[in-house]
Amino acid sequence: MTTEAGSETEVKEKAEESAAQPDQSEKASEETKEVANAEGEEKEKEKEKEGKEGKGISRYLPTWLKKQKSQSQTSPTKEAPPTEEPVAKVTQEEEGPAPEVNGQAEEVEEKEEVKSEQVKEKEAESHSNTSADTEPAKEEKVDESTEKSPEETKKEATEGEGAEEEKKKEQEGEKEAKEGGGEEGQTSIFQSPLRLVRKNKMKLVVCHVTLLDGTDFSCEVEKRAKGQFLFFKVCEHLNLLEKDYFGLTYMDSHEEKCWLDPTKEIKRQIRSNNWQFAFNVKFYPPDPSLLTEDITRYLLCLQLREDVASGRLPCSFVTHALLGSYTLQAEFGDHEPDQPRPLDYIGQATFAPNQNKEMEEKILELHKSHRGMTPAQADAQFLENAKKLSMYGVDLHHAKDSEGVDIMLGVCANGLLVYKDRLRINRFAWPKILKISYKRNNFYIKIRPGETEQFESTVGFKLQNHRSAKRLWKVCVENHSFFRLNAPEPPTKARFLTLGSKFRYSGRTQAQTRLASSLIDRPAPNFERTSSKRISRSLDGAPVISITEATAENGREPHLELQSDSKDHDKTQEEVLKHQASISQLKRSFMEAPPPSPPQPNQWEKRLTSSPATSIRIQQQQVSLEEEIASVLFSRHSAAGFYSADETDCSVPEATLDAVICSASATVCSSSSSPQKLLISSTISAAEVVEPQTEAAPADNTISDTKEPAKTTEVEIEETVVVQEVSRVAKPGVVTVTAGLPAAEQETRKQEVRVVEEEVMLKEEVKPTKQESVSSESESEEEAEYHPNMPIAQIPEEKEEEEEQEEMKKKEEVEEDVSVPDAPSIPAEEETNRAEDDVKKIETEESTDDPMVTPDEAPNGVLPPEEGLAAPTLEKEEPKVNGEASLVEAEPRPQVICCSEPPVVKTEMVTISDTFAAQKTEIATKEVPIVHTETKTITYEAAQLDGNGDGEPGVLMTAQTITSESLCTTTTTHITKTLKGGLSETRIEKRIVITGDCDIDHDQALAQAIKEAKEQHPDMSVTRVVVHKETELADEED
Amino acid sequence: MAGLMAGFGHYTHAVVRGIPSSLAKEALRSCQAEVDVAKARREHDAYVEVLRTRLGLEVVELPADESLPDCVFVEDAAVVCGDTALITRPGAESRRRETEAMKGALKDLNLNIVEMTDENATLDGGDVLFTGREFFVGLSKRTNQRGAEILADAFKDYAVSTVPVLEGLHLKTFCSMGGPGLIVIGSSEPAQKTLKIMQQMSDHRYDKLTVPDDLAANCVYMNLPNKGHVLMHCTPEQYPESVKVFEKLKDHMLIPVSNLEKVKVDGGLTCCSMLINKKANN
């Protein structure tokens, strides 16, 4: 830190601007969180955020300034101790060049805040000055953001210590407002759709990112920050605009390299608190000459040099020499016999896995022939040759074929390659692939029938484990999307088509990034090459441009935690109320909202973001939509059930509630909530029916909050979020709990209110939510399908069946995972683990502060963008769908009906047409090996209605889900925009799921739900009510 | 220096080998046929003359070895790409020693020699189709998976895909390159099937030139300075219908070369020479 100070001080005067940036970024991050949550495309907010983030600013800053910052930041951060506070201080110092900061760093946080404010002001000024080219400022937006941000921040600040945090928040809000005037307008075309999400008040963590030149970049991020936040920070540091080709990797608990999902919280992806990352090329552009900027090519070169030197990219002796010679030319310029440096460098540098003297001589010899070539030209030549290598851009995965023979699966821009040893034995071009899926450790591709073939065939491969299978699947989905699609697959459609994980590529496609790149209008940035750094000889003489903003934020973070939760809660509640009241607005926004191609935060989402669970909820809800379409009723996440289980924890009711919520939010959590869950498993196994609103489930002693929660919901939700953050507190007991869940009987009621142009359909479905939630996640992890060609939607029914099976499996697996909390290394799997962790945390923290949770929510909200379509969750009716949120990550596909505990033996479907009157009963029986469960579904249908849910004639334009969760109740709202014969129809479907451990009085619950729904939306009609009841018959499970 | 994968078809040197008398009786063949060694030698002389005189290649002639009846088919003894030469391990036991002379000749040309020492590996150069962008290795009676793996190891820059050889001796018995991105393929079902597999396996697009006679699909493509695209192909006497197809290649210098005798011992046009681009090595 001290070292940092020195450099910073030097830079101070000029750096004031830069310093300001970090602050802005912080603020931005706060705002962004909201935005992120609303992944929709709210450009305005995004712009604001961007501006705040400082990217825009960075552009304006003189390169030399940037350099200094970057340098100073990098080194100091590294040194900075892992502790949050110290880090924060450091960061501030870094950010704010002023030496003052350093001194203060150790001092009270408040001081830091003040500084930051000052800085912000400065920034604002600087921006105004510097950014002549800035886009039209969006003051209005800014104002909004500012208003929101404080609230949000408060909410966010979970971890405790509210007073300070609150102050900070307020200050920040002010700052933001100030800033907003000047800077917000800037929009960068170059930013990918994914937004950075951050909150200032959260705890800060130091991230170490290994850059392509081998240097380490450290920055602080909030614990809750999403992957994209860190990624953007790094890109800023690198001054990289064409960032869509790149990504961050981390090593999971199994020492396997994983891509950091930009839309998810970092903390939930990495295992073990190891905040180590690497900046890497994720998508190798087939033709690097089409890249717009030399700096992008340079970074690609760095990656390829490493790939070649490590042997990942095999090439011949001659090619090694040729590539090495271009590297020399790029780094050192023309060969000069007098200067021995290149020779020395050659000795040190690694050009090939088995480099020898002969090769070095050849490299030198070739180097001589490149005389006169500029570094950029040498890079271009390097790439021209490297791109022709057969393994260029091929991501290899170990697998076995159907006969158990070891093979390698290579994912690349063109498709999937199958290698045996070094030989290519098969190839499946993307256009040939109809579907990509995985199930457990099996990876399948469905192949389009050839000219002479009549039937499509499916090829299966075995991977080491399901984590590997999921990882491969994700890579395939991403590569296909990036290279083959014009725009990312709209979430909605994808959902309909997909089972299991709803993971989709959330970034920009190559086509989009090329378009964006073509709009880059800045002078070619200077950048420092590695050799210059190492050897202190700079060819270009251009310093590296990098701005680190993260540091500034760090300083604040500790305080943030302290901020009062109470405030946050209040705000959230208010927001919730607003949400409820503003359905019509939502509709409009939806209508206006552009198609979800690039996942960007919607207004909805933004609004929703306030609630922690949003993102998750959205996903879940989406799922629910799918389900509805399929005419299948699934209760995915009913936290309530768990809560009931939580009874054991009665002693600490609040805590349990939080935990429950958290669990729900975490998806996995539902089961996961540690001790409670455990209890639940046992208790639930018996039978759990929770009908939160109407009748508090008897079992839920602790939960006791039926409707009350609804309004409190917001608070709860926030808590949930916190829980996730808290998750670190993991308690062993939790894990076991998850396992128990499956056995438990759960009943969830989902009320779906669909408003089709004013018409509201109410569906109440009682489904075993608890298990579902878990299962859904598990499923996603275990299975997933992806239809590269966007084939016709699969038949829902089939999906259901599959889903059920999947769920069963997943559940089983999930249980396993739960038992071994750390075991799941894969991101998807991680969810479950996370959930567990979250639960644990919740327990601990819950007792202390519920409000704390809220902060977490914000981050979650940000995440949703992946699904893009994900609708913001509405907290209106019933609080807390938090549980779902977690599920969302898993991206539940088709969640099998009802909680579907595998064990379901009897299923009863009761359909009542005419709102309450008629009852139809359908009995379906499914036998699942393990547990016997009864499932009852009661559907109330208004005579008028159409089956909105099912096959819709029109085209689904957008679907958004708003979910709020209470302990026992989950409300999901889907807004669907449909084009029917030129008419656009907007339908809002609201699904309320009530879950409980004990028997629920359906009528009462329904009546209550409908009543509430009508109160909220007088102009809507209830078209359908479904009650789904699932009960375990016996304890066989044990 | 030329970049990676530049200059497909550029050749400066050709290694050929004489025809031993033992060819008539002892050379391997898939169908019984009487071979007139004198005729075969005349044929071969004409072939070499085209390379040397008409095309201006520097021809390295190795002496025939009576103990190696098939030694004239030098293509099988090595695979040369760029400045790397992989000395093969021919699938036929009787041909293993053919590589010795070839190895010496290639060494003299300053190529980097890679030898296939694995005793489980077999590879005939006739099963190796180099398209300029990648290799296809036919898995045949003479070539196995291991041999292909070693080839892939020797030429790391390129994708090496294996394709089954359903019929015929070698992969190149029914196909060859007719130009950059142009595959000449026989019209038989197995040949077409193999082509389909190759197309499926490749990231690159290839045009195809289908000739009625599978054996006619074996031709020699070169891209030579001052001559452009050069294609040595079968004569009208042998495959009149296929020649008509070749004659549609307007941009190519077409050179019909007789192969009536050598074909009796499964020898194609490509089999009789090892083409090398020495300039690329510098």
PDB file of C-alpha atoms in Angstrom, chain A residues 280-487:
ATOM      1  CA  ASN A 280      -8.062 -15.613 -21.326  1.00  0.00           C
ATOM      2  CA  VAL A 281      -9.328 -15.744 -24.823  1.00  0.00           C
ATOM      3  CA  LYS A 282     -12.634 -17.490 -24.781  1.00  0.00           C
ATOM      4  CA  PHE A 283     -13.579 -17.387 -28.415  1.00  0.00           C
ATOM      5  CA  TYR A 284     -10.743 -17.490 -30.857  1.00  0.00           C
ATOM      6  CA  PRO A 285     -11.725 -15.384 -33.818  1.00  0.00           C
ATOM      7  CA  PRO A 286     -11.393 -17.503 -36.934  1.00  0.00           C
ATOM      8  CA  ASP A 287     -10.041 -14.548 -38.783  1.00  0.00           C
ATOM      9  CA  PRO A 288      -8.101 -12.264 -36.482  1.00  0.00           C
ATOM     10  CA  SER A 289      -7.535  -9.835 -39.294  1.00  0.00           C
ATOM     11  CA  LEU A 290     -11.162  -8.864 -38.925  1.00  0.00           C
ATOM     12  CA  LEU A 291     -10.551  -7.593 -35.448  1.00  0.00           C
ATOM     13  CA  THR A 292     -10.715  -3.873 -35.334  1.00  0.00           C
ATOM     14  CA  GLU A 293      -8.000  -2.962 -32.959  1.00  0.00           C
ATOM     15  CA  ASP A 294      -4.403  -3.914 -32.747  1.00  0.00           C
ATOM     16  CA  ILE A 295      -4.628  -4.159 -29.020  1.00  0.00           C
ATOM     17  CA  THR A 296      -7.137  -6.927 -29.394  1.00  0.00           C
ATOM     18  CA  ARG A 297      -4.859  -8.736 -31.763  1.00  0.00           C
ATOM     19  CA  TYR A 298      -2.025  -8.218 -29.390  1.00  0.00           C
ATOM     20  CA  LEU A 299      -3.907  -9.828 -26.571  1.00  0.00           C
ATOM     21  CA  LEU A 300      -4.876 -12.673 -28.831  1.00  0.00           C
ATOM     22  CA  CYS A 301      -1.226 -13.041 -29.707  1.00  0.00           C
ATOM     23  CA  LEU A 302      -0.324 -13.234 -26.066  1.00  0.00           C
ATOM     24  CA  GLN A 303      -2.840 -15.967 -25.548  1.00  0.00           C
ATOM     25  CA  LEU A 304      -1.627 -17.880 -28.544  1.00  0.00           C
ATOM     26  CA  ARG A 305       1.988 -17.546 -27.540  1.00  0.00           C
ATOM     27  CA  GLU A 306       1.060 -19.145 -24.312  1.00  0.00           C
ATOM     28  CA  ASP A 307      -1.013 -21.775 -26.039  1.00  0.00           C
ATOM     29  CA  VAL A 308       1.862 -22.609 -28.321  1.00  0.00           C
ATOM     30  CA  ALA A 309       4.508 -22.580 -25.659  1.00  0.00           C
ATOM     31  CA  SER A 310       2.489 -24.797 -23.402  1.00  0.00           C
ATOM     32  CA  GLY A 311       1.719 -27.254 -26.141  1.00  0.00           C
ATOM     33  CA  ARG A 312      -1.993 -26.666 -26.008  1.00  0.00           C
ATOM     34  CA  LEU A 313      -1.756 -25.484 -29.547  1.00  0.00           C
ATOM     35  CA  PRO A 314       0.477 -28.029 -31.198  1.00  0.00           C
ATOM     36  CA  CYS A 315       2.562 -26.998 -34.109  1.00  0.00           C
ATOM     37  CA  SER A 316       5.557 -28.134 -36.025  1.00  0.00           C
ATOM     38  CA  PHE A 317       9.110 -27.116 -35.563  1.00  0.00           C
ATOM     39  CA  VAL A 318       8.978 -24.740 -38.456  1.00  0.00           C
ATOM     40  CA  THR A 319       5.826 -23.163 -37.253  1.00  0.00           C
ATOM     41  CA  HIS A 320       7.223 -22.771 -33.796  1.00  0.00           C
ATOM     42  CA  ALA A 321      10.163 -21.004 -35.269  1.00  0.00           C
ATOM     43  CA  LEU A 322       8.046 -18.851 -37.493  1.00  0.00           C
ATOM     44  CA  LEU A 323       5.711 -17.810 -34.751  1.00  0.00           C
ATOM     45  CA  GLY A 324       8.621 -17.192 -32.450  1.00  0.00           C
ATOM     46  CA  SER A 325      10.246 -14.986 -34.994  1.00  0.00           C
ATOM     47  CA  TYR A 326       7.150 -12.874 -35.293  1.00  0.00           C
ATOM     48  CA  THR A 327       7.038 -12.607 -31.569  1.00  0.00           C
ATOM     49  CA  LEU A 328      10.574 -11.350 -31.570  1.00  0.00           C
ATOM     50  CA  GLN A 329       9.796  -8.850 -34.246  1.00  0.00           C
ATOM     51  CA  ALA A 330       6.739  -7.630 -32.403  1.00  0.00           C
ATOM     52  CA  GLU A 331       8.527  -7.320 -29.117  1.00  0.00           C
ATOM     53  CA  PHE A 332      11.933  -6.127 -30.195  1.00  0.00           C
ATOM     54  CA  GLY A 333      11.572  -4.764 -33.632  1.00  0.00           C
ATOM     55  CA  ASP A 334      14.126  -5.341 -36.288  1.00  0.00           C
ATOM     56  CA  HIS A 335      16.889  -7.728 -35.673  1.00  0.00           C
ATOM     57  CA  GLU A 336      19.976  -5.858 -34.672  1.00  0.00           C
ATOM     58  CA  PRO A 337      23.078  -7.950 -34.462  1.00  0.00           C
ATOM     59  CA  ASP A 338      24.651  -5.483 -32.101  1.00  0.00           C
ATOM     60  CA  GLN A 339      22.023  -5.786 -29.537  1.00  0.00           C
ATOM     61  CA  PRO A 340      22.241  -8.983 -27.663  1.00  0.00           C
ATOM     62  CA  ARG A 341      18.943  -8.569 -25.974  1.00  0.00           C
ATOM     63  CA  PRO A 342      16.852 -10.602 -28.292  1.00  0.00           C
ATOM     64  CA  LEU A 343      19.315 -13.394 -27.904  1.00  0.00           C
ATOM     65  CA  ASP A 344      19.074 -13.213 -24.197  1.00  0.00           C
ATOM     66  CA  TYR A 345      15.394 -12.957 -24.458  1.00  0.00           C
ATOM     67  CA  ILE A 346      15.222 -15.994 -26.610  1.00  0.00           C
ATOM     68  CA  GLY A 347      17.050 -17.943 -24.025  1.00  0.00           C
ATOM     69  CA  GLN A 348      14.546 -16.916 -21.413  1.00  0.00           C
ATOM     70  CA  ALA A 349      11.457 -16.963 -23.422  1.00  0.00           C
ATOM     71  CA  THR A 350       9.551 -20.055 -24.156  1.00  0.00           C
ATOM     72  CA  PHE A 351       8.380 -20.509 -27.660  1.00  0.00           C
ATOM     73  CA  ALA A 352       7.723 -24.186 -27.650  1.00  0.00           C
ATOM     74  CA  PRO A 353       7.223 -27.039 -25.239  1.00  0.00           C
ATOM     75  CA  ASN A 354      10.537 -28.556 -26.166  1.00  0.00           C
ATOM     76  CA  GLN A 355      12.551 -25.658 -27.211  1.00  0.00           C
ATOM     77  CA  ASN A 356      16.128 -26.220 -28.155  1.00  0.00           C
ATOM     78  CA  LYS A 357      19.064 -24.379 -29.470  1.00  0.00           C
ATOM     79  CA  GLU A 358      18.250 -25.322 -32.994  1.00  0.00           C
ATOM     80  CA  MET A 359      14.880 -23.803 -32.740  1.00  0.00           C
ATOM     81  CA  GLU A 360      16.212 -20.645 -31.218  1.00  0.00           C
ATOM     82  CA  GLU A 361      18.646 -20.288 -34.024  1.00  0.00           C
ATOM     83  CA  LYS A 362      15.911 -20.808 -36.505  1.00  0.00           C
ATOM     84  CA  ILE A 363      13.835 -18.210 -34.764  1.00  0.00           C
ATOM     85  CA  LEU A 364      16.626 -15.722 -34.954  1.00  0.00           C
ATOM     86  CA  GLU A 365      17.222 -16.522 -38.548  1.00  0.00           C
ATOM     87  CA  LEU A 366      13.626 -15.942 -39.410  1.00  0.00           C
ATOM     88  CA  HIS A 367      13.543 -12.851 -37.289  1.00  0.00           C
ATOM     89  CA  LYS A 368      16.090 -11.281 -39.555  1.00  0.00           C
ATOM     90  CA  SER A 369      13.759 -11.672 -42.457  1.00  0.00           C
ATOM     91  CA  HIS A 370      11.079  -9.596 -40.813  1.00  0.00           C
ATOM     92  CA  ARG A 371      13.024  -6.398 -40.938  1.00  0.00           C
ATOM     93  CA  GLY A 372      10.892  -3.350 -41.184  1.00  0.00           C
ATOM     94  CA  MET A 373       7.822  -5.009 -39.831  1.00  0.00           C
ATOM     95  CA  THR A 374       5.978  -3.040 -37.192  1.00  0.00           C
ATOM     96  CA  PRO A 375       4.843  -4.757 -34.040  1.00  0.00           C
ATOM     97  CA  ALA A 376       1.274  -4.668 -35.235  1.00  0.00           C
ATOM     98  CA  GLN A 377       2.251  -6.197 -38.534  1.00  0.00           C
ATOM     99  CA  ALA A 378       4.246  -8.859 -36.816  1.00  0.00           C
ATOM    100  CA  ASP A 379       1.279  -9.656 -34.620  1.00  0.00           C
ATOM    101  CA  ALA A 380      -0.924  -9.857 -37.658  1.00  0.00           C
ATOM    102  CA  GLN A 381       1.472 -12.229 -39.352  1.00  0.00           C
ATOM    103  CA  PHE A 382       1.691 -14.268 -36.232  1.00  0.00           C
ATOM    104  CA  LEU A 383      -2.049 -14.598 -36.180  1.00  0.00           C
ATOM    105  CA  GLU A 384      -2.313 -15.311 -39.866  1.00  0.00           C
ATOM    106  CA  ASN A 385      -0.193 -18.356 -39.318  1.00  0.00           C
ATOM    107  CA  ALA A 386      -1.544 -19.386 -35.970  1.00  0.00           C
ATOM    108  CA  LYS A 387      -5.119 -19.334 -37.156  1.00  0.00           C
ATOM    109  CA  LYS A 388      -4.342 -21.994 -39.713  1.00  0.00           C
ATOM    110  CA  LEU A 389      -3.213 -24.449 -37.144  1.00  0.00           C
ATOM    111  CA  SER A 390      -5.649 -27.253 -36.924  1.00  0.00           C
ATOM    112  CA  MET A 391      -6.072 -26.937 -33.205  1.00  0.00           C
ATOM    113  CA  TYR A 392      -6.491 -23.200 -33.217  1.00  0.00           C
ATOM    114  CA  GLY A 393      -9.436 -22.312 -31.066  1.00  0.00           C
ATOM    115  CA  VAL A 394     -10.276 -25.903 -30.286  1.00  0.00           C
ATOM    116  CA  ASP A 395     -11.255 -26.485 -26.703  1.00  0.00           C
ATOM    117  CA  LEU A 396     -10.525 -30.101 -25.851  1.00  0.00           C
ATOM    118  CA  HIS A 397     -12.406 -32.216 -23.374  1.00  0.00           C
ATOM    119  CA  HIS A 398     -11.594 -35.730 -22.321  1.00  0.00           C
ATOM    120  CA  ALA A 399     -14.314 -38.234 -22.946  1.00  0.00           C
ATOM    121  CA  LYS A 400     -15.034 -41.789 -23.829  1.00  0.00           C
ATOM    122  CA  ASP A 401     -17.020 -43.018 -26.716  1.00  0.00           C
ATOM    123  CA  SER A 402     -19.829 -45.475 -26.447  1.00  0.00           C
ATOM    124  CA  GLU A 403     -17.350 -48.295 -26.354  1.00  0.00           C
ATOM    125  CA  GLY A 404     -15.346 -46.807 -23.580  1.00  0.00           C
ATOM    126  CA  VAL A 405     -12.476 -45.722 -25.768  1.00  0.00           C
ATOM    127  CA  ASP A 406     -10.691 -42.609 -24.704  1.00  0.00           C
ATOM    128  CA  ILE A 407     -11.304 -39.755 -27.034  1.00  0.00           C
ATOM    129  CA  MET A 408     -11.175 -36.028 -26.989  1.00  0.00           C
ATOM    130  CA  LEU A 409     -14.039 -33.766 -27.844  1.00  0.00           C
ATOM    131  CA  GLY A 410     -13.025 -30.491 -29.320  1.00  0.00           C
ATOM    132  CA  VAL A 411     -15.349 -27.544 -29.388  1.00  0.00           C
ATOM    133  CA  CYS A 412     -14.576 -24.860 -31.883  1.00  0.00           C
ATOM    134  CA  ALA A 413     -16.135 -22.217 -34.026  1.00  0.00           C
ATOM    135  CA  ASN A 414     -17.276 -24.708 -36.604  1.00  0.00           C
ATOM    136  CA  GLY A 415     -18.647 -27.404 -34.434  1.00  0.00           C
ATOM    137  CA  LEU A 416     -17.662 -30.374 -32.429  1.00  0.00           C
ATOM    138  CA  LEU A 417     -14.602 -32.404 -33.274  1.00  0.00           C
ATOM    139  CA  VAL A 418     -13.871 -35.894 -32.104  1.00  0.00           C
ATOM    140  CA  TYR A 419     -10.285 -36.915 -31.676  1.00  0.00           C
ATOM    141  CA  LYS A 420      -8.693 -40.141 -30.836  1.00  0.00           C
ATOM    142  CA  ASP A 421      -5.194 -39.403 -29.858  1.00  0.00           C
ATOM    143  CA  ARG A 422      -4.165 -36.869 -32.381  1.00  0.00           C
ATOM    144  CA  LEU A 423      -6.439 -38.092 -35.073  1.00  0.00           C
ATOM    145  CA  ARG A 424      -9.672 -36.543 -35.978  1.00  0.00           C
ATOM    146  CA  ILE A 425     -12.113 -39.346 -36.212  1.00  0.00           C
ATOM    147  CA  ASN A 426     -15.287 -37.414 -36.513  1.00  0.00           C
ATOM    148  CA  ARG A 427     -16.658 -33.985 -36.815  1.00  0.00           C
ATOM    149  CA  PHE A 428     -20.054 -32.539 -36.250  1.00  0.00           C
ATOM    150  CA  ALA A 429     -20.516 -29.145 -37.730  1.00  0.00           C
ATOM    151  CA  TRP A 430     -22.943 -26.927 -35.898  1.00  0.00           C
ATOM    152  CA  PRO A 431     -25.493 -27.061 -38.690  1.00  0.00           C
ATOM    153  CA  LYS A 432     -25.509 -30.814 -38.377  1.00  0.00           C
ATOM    154  CA  ILE A 433     -26.341 -30.742 -34.737  1.00  0.00           C
ATOM    155  CA  LEU A 434     -29.950 -30.590 -33.761  1.00  0.00           C
ATOM    156  CA  LYS A 435     -29.588 -30.808 -30.070  1.00  0.00           C
ATOM    157  CA  ILE A 436     -26.898 -30.785 -27.501  1.00  0.00           C
ATOM    158  CA  SER A 437     -27.660 -32.210 -24.145  1.00  0.00           C
ATOM    159  CA  TYR A 438     -26.143 -33.827 -21.182  1.00  0.00           C
ATOM    160  CA  LYS A 439     -27.442 -36.065 -18.566  1.00  0.00           C
ATOM    161  CA  ARG A 440     -25.332 -36.870 -15.659  1.00  0.00           C
ATOM    162  CA  ASN A 441     -21.973 -37.636 -17.076  1.00  0.00           C
ATOM    163  CA  ASN A 442     -23.305 -38.338 -20.526  1.00  0.00           C
ATOM    164  CA  PHE A 443     -23.081 -35.854 -23.288  1.00  0.00           C
ATOM    165  CA  TYR A 444     -25.325 -36.238 -26.280  1.00  0.00           C
ATOM    166  CA  ILE A 445     -25.645 -34.653 -29.611  1.00  0.00           C
ATOM    167  CA  LYS A 446     -28.536 -35.274 -31.865  1.00  0.00           C
ATOM    168  CA  ILE A 447     -27.487 -35.290 -35.453  1.00  0.00           C
ATOM    169  CA  ARG A 448     -29.519 -34.083 -38.331  1.00  0.00           C
ATOM    170  CA  PRO A 449     -30.198 -36.902 -40.718  1.00  0.00           C
ATOM    171  CA  GLY A 450     -28.007 -36.954 -43.755  1.00  0.00           C
ATOM    172  CA  GLU A 451     -29.204 -36.939 -47.289  1.00  0.00           C
ATOM    173  CA  THR A 452     -29.674 -40.638 -47.370  1.00  0.00           C
ATOM    174  CA  GLU A 453     -30.770 -41.058 -43.835  1.00  0.00           C
ATOM    175  CA  GLN A 454     -34.282 -40.840 -42.680  1.00  0.00           C
ATOM    176  CA  PHE A 455     -33.853 -40.518 -38.993  1.00  0.00           C
ATOM    177  CA  GLU A 456     -31.863 -38.317 -36.833  1.00  0.00           C
ATOM    178  CA  SER A 457     -29.357 -40.052 -34.724  1.00  0.00           C
ATOM    179  CA  THR A 458     -28.001 -39.335 -31.336  1.00  0.00           C
ATOM    180  CA  VAL A 459     -24.396 -39.732 -30.453  1.00  0.00           C
ATOM    181  CA  GLY A 460     -23.443 -40.107 -26.861  1.00  0.00           C
ATOM    182  CA  PHE A 461     -20.173 -39.645 -25.068  1.00  0.00           C
ATOM    183  CA  LYS A 462     -19.239 -40.352 -21.553  1.00  0.00           C
ATOM    184  CA  LEU A 463     -17.416 -37.788 -19.574  1.00  0.00           C
ATOM    185  CA  GLN A 464     -15.589 -38.193 -16.367  1.00  0.00           C
ATOM    186  CA  ASN A 465     -18.430 -36.864 -14.321  1.00  0.00           C
ATOM    187  CA  HIS A 466     -21.439 -34.743 -14.664  1.00  0.00           C
ATOM    188  CA  ARG A 467     -19.482 -31.645 -13.969  1.00  0.00           C
ATOM    189  CA  SER A 468     -17.379 -32.321 -16.992  1.00  0.00           C
ATOM    190  CA  ALA A 469     -20.467 -33.040 -18.994  1.00  0.00           C
ATOM    191  CA  LYS A 470     -22.056 -29.819 -17.982  1.00  0.00           C
ATOM    192  CA  ARG A 471     -18.937 -27.873 -18.619  1.00  0.00           C
ATOM    193  CA  LEU A 472     -18.651 -29.313 -22.077  1.00  0.00           C
ATOM    194  CA  TRP A 473     -22.270 -28.624 -22.712  1.00  0.00           C
ATOM    195  CA  LYS A 474     -21.913 -25.034 -21.668  1.00  0.00           C
ATOM    196  CA  VAL A 475     -18.913 -24.550 -23.843  1.00  0.00           C
ATOM    197  CA  CYS A 476     -20.853 -25.949 -26.753  1.00  0.00           C
ATOM    198  CA  VAL A 477     -23.792 -23.707 -26.115  1.00  0.00           C
ATOM    199  CA  GLU A 478     -21.572 -20.701 -25.886  1.00  0.00           C
ATOM    200  CA  ASN A 479     -19.496 -21.472 -28.910  1.00  0.00           C
ATOM    201  CA  HIS A 480     -22.469 -22.222 -31.009  1.00  0.00           C
ATOM    202  CA  SER A 481     -24.167 -19.059 -29.940  1.00  0.00           C
ATOM    203  CA  PHE A 482     -21.128 -16.938 -30.400  1.00  0.00           C
ATOM    204  CA  PHE A 483     -20.104 -18.176 -33.797  1.00  0.00           C
ATOM    205  CA  ARG A 484     -23.322 -19.250 -35.363  1.00  0.00           C
ATOM    206  CA  LEU A 485     -26.004 -16.915 -34.190  1.00  0.00           C
ATOM    207  CA  ASN A 486     -26.576 -13.375 -35.109  1.00  0.00           C
ATOM    208  CA  ALA A 487     -27.848 -12.653 -31.672  1.00  0.00           C
TER     209      ALA A 487
END
